[in-house]
């Protein structure tokens, strides 16, 4: 009889352990799905193709973030992001003019680009940052730019002042650190002298640090974005 009870107890314990080990899988899967669904994308596009001696396609679009949520702040943020896209798409791309002309004189098929892409680079319970990258190429020198839009999740307002998201609130210390790095890269840092806290372009990376961005040809030469990282207020 004792052996029978021991056998029953062993089988019961094995069943409990199997059930407990299996339980964590589903919650983790649900958490991953929820995290992935915090935002979606909407692409506004106006792609065109030009044909003559050659065929040149122009990819002209704006891929923007659409945050999920029904709060007043979220709706305001989505409205602002759409406004950025509308403004970009409203302007006729110079790549169209280049393609219309180049397809007559070139014998090589190719694709020109003039587009913007976004993604969420950082989010906390207080703020969200939308990383934005633009690319332009029409047969000559290419231009690549990076920047961001950081919003207060309570008010929906854009956070313009860099001192609101950096670990130090001293603008003079921020400028001094940036100048040191900029000069080390042999760029001209003099344009920082007149800049106010709201004049800096930046985005917050996944670690919560602040990446300061200078557009192509700012600080001197180069059709690319120059980036310098500062310790962030929300750094993990």
C-alpha atoms as one frame of an Amber mdcrd trajectory, in Angstrom:
protein
   0.000   0.000   0.000   2.830   2.333   0.918   4.523   1.666  -2.438   1.293
   2.520  -4.249   0.983   5.898  -2.456   4.629   6.695  -3.232   4.010   5.921
  -6.893   0.924   8.162  -6.981   2.811  10.980  -5.233   5.698  10.725  -7.712
   3.393  10.904 -10.719   1.489  13.855  -9.227   4.706  15.783  -8.489   5.985
  15.180 -12.012   2.743  16.537 -13.431   2.929  19.669 -11.264   6.538  20.365
 -12.307   5.679  19.935 -15.982   2.744  22.360 -15.633   4.826  24.965 -13.778
   7.626  24.841 -16.336   5.164  25.299 -19.161   3.303  28.227 -17.594   5.895
  31.074 -18.140   6.000  30.546 -21.892   2.628  32.082 -22.736   2.985  35.289
 -20.655   6.392  35.975 -22.227   4.962  35.487 -25.683   2.113  37.871 -24.877
   4.526  40.501 -23.567   6.579  40.297 -26.771   3.477  40.756 -28.918   2.299
  43.722 -26.848   5.715  45.382 -27.056   5.794  44.924 -30.828   2.328  46.459
 -31.202   3.009  49.737 -29.403   3.213  51.436 -32.789   2.687  50.797 -36.485
   3.776  52.511 -39.705   2.015  54.541 -42.355   3.772  55.268 -45.640   2.848
  58.290 -47.759   4.426  57.907 -51.182   4.664  59.463 -54.607   7.012  57.182
 -56.547   7.501  57.914 -60.245   9.209  56.328 -63.245  10.836  58.222 -66.124
  11.570  56.460 -69.419  13.546  57.510 -72.492  16.994  56.230 -73.436  16.996
  54.647 -69.999  14.545  54.024 -67.187  14.988  55.900 -63.930  12.738  55.201
 -60.969  12.348  57.710 -58.149  11.446  56.444 -54.687   9.816  59.395 -52.963
   8.039  58.585 -49.709   7.712  59.238 -45.990   7.392  56.237 -43.665   6.063
  57.589 -40.391   5.345  56.151 -36.974   1.758  55.891 -35.777   1.585  55.342
 -32.006  -1.138  53.039 -30.711  -3.414  54.565 -28.095  -6.473  56.725 -27.681
  -5.226  59.335 -25.211  -5.295  63.014 -26.106  -1.475  63.127 -25.986  -1.057
  60.157 -28.349  -3.534  61.642 -30.811  -1.650  64.945 -30.712   1.691  63.237
 -31.340   0.311  61.275 -34.297  -1.155  64.464 -35.720   2.233  66.203 -35.510
   4.028  63.266 -37.144   1.500  63.300 -39.986   2.072  67.043 -40.415   5.814
  66.407 -40.896   5.002  63.838 -43.566   2.487  66.124 -45.283   5.010  68.940
 -45.395   7.685  66.694 -46.906   5.376  65.188 -49.527   3.916  68.565 -50.498
   7.292  69.775 -51.724   8.184  68.580 -55.209  11.302  66.424 -55.062  14.276
  67.721 -57.047  15.021  64.071 -57.817  12.076  64.124 -60.253  13.695  66.886
 -62.319  17.044  65.103 -62.377  15.414  61.829 -63.417  13.360  63.493 -66.191
  16.539  64.937 -67.672  18.984  62.083 -66.999  16.799  59.366 -68.545  17.281
  61.114 -71.913  21.071  61.070 -71.815  21.879  57.974 -69.772  21.877  54.404
 -71.057  21.833  52.856 -67.586  18.658  52.048 -65.705  18.793  53.124 -62.071
  16.797  54.314 -59.063  16.983  57.748 -57.448  15.826  58.203 -53.868  14.338
  60.967 -51.768  12.693  59.528 -48.673  12.289  59.662 -44.902  11.963  56.731
 -42.491  11.031  56.757 -38.813  11.083  54.362 -35.876  10.660  54.583 -32.112
  14.177  54.759 -30.666  13.252  55.260 -27.010  10.152  55.135 -24.868   9.529
  55.459 -21.147   6.409  56.179 -19.132   7.121  59.910 -19.581   8.513  60.418
 -23.090   8.786  58.858 -26.517  11.437  59.616 -29.136  10.900  59.114 -32.867
  14.212  58.553 -34.671  14.091  59.947 -38.200  16.460  59.333 -41.118  16.347
  60.901 -44.578  18.213  59.921 -47.731  18.600  61.743 -51.032  20.463  60.625
 -54.148  19.947  61.598 -57.780  23.041  60.427 -59.586  25.603  62.695 -57.919
  26.549  63.225 -54.304  24.230  61.575 -51.800  22.935  63.269 -48.660  22.009
  61.383 -45.490  20.550  63.057 -42.431  19.453  61.864 -38.985  17.487  63.564
 -36.224  14.581  62.949 -33.895  11.330  64.163 -32.402  10.929  63.730 -28.646
   7.473  64.095 -27.130   6.028  64.347 -23.635   3.585  61.442 -23.316   1.440
  63.334 -20.810   0.959  66.537 -22.814   1.810  65.435 -26.362   4.122  68.430
 -26.708   7.447  68.344 -28.543  10.459  68.603 -26.223  12.746  71.033 -28.033
  15.290  71.969 -25.371  18.181  69.539 -25.292  18.784  70.391 -21.631  15.455
  68.728 -20.807  16.786  65.281 -21.763  20.533  65.426 -21.011  21.978  64.415
 -17.651  23.434  67.894 -17.213  21.133  70.898 -17.497  24.068  73.221 -18.166
  24.067  74.410 -21.773  27.626  75.733 -21.443  28.890  72.292 -20.359  27.046
  70.647 -23.234  28.602  73.054 -25.722  32.078  72.573 -24.250  31.842  68.781
 -24.551  30.503  68.970 -28.097  33.158  71.458 -29.186  35.916  69.226 -27.910
  34.608  66.257 -29.911  33.871  68.328 -33.016  37.332  69.875 -33.083  38.888
  66.439 -32.593  37.120  65.398 -35.821  38.572  68.498 -37.505  35.223  70.185
 -38.077  34.322  73.815 -37.400  32.536  74.169 -34.047  32.049  77.947 -34.193
  28.335  77.716 -35.105  27.613  76.355 -31.630  28.411  79.764 -30.108  25.037
  81.293 -30.965  22.921  78.169 -30.478  20.278  78.046 -27.757  19.062  74.900
 -25.995  16.096  74.595 -28.407  18.290  74.909 -31.515  19.955  71.505 -31.229
  18.676  68.565 -33.233  18.848  65.272 -31.380  17.336  61.872 -30.763  17.411
  59.552 -27.759  18.913  56.127 -28.433  17.821  52.795 -26.975  20.104  53.275
 -23.968  18.505  56.592 -23.080  21.485  58.683 -24.140  21.155  61.800 -26.282
  22.617  61.779 -29.799  23.203  65.320 -31.094  22.889  65.537 -34.885  24.354
  68.039 -37.321  22.938  68.039 -40.848  24.947  67.509 -44.037  27.400  70.372
 -44.632  26.931  71.727 -41.115  30.228  72.013 -39.226  31.923  72.147 -42.614
  32.178  69.599 -45.421  30.380  66.294 -45.979  26.937  65.243 -47.200  26.349
  63.111 -44.129  25.071  63.613 -40.602  27.651  64.225 -37.879  26.646  62.691
 -34.533  27.878  63.108 -30.965  26.508  61.296 -27.914  25.817  62.884 -24.524
  24.799  61.203 -21.275  21.024  61.219 -21.093  18.646  62.006 -18.278  16.802
  58.758 -19.027  19.912  56.594 -19.454  19.404  53.068 -18.196
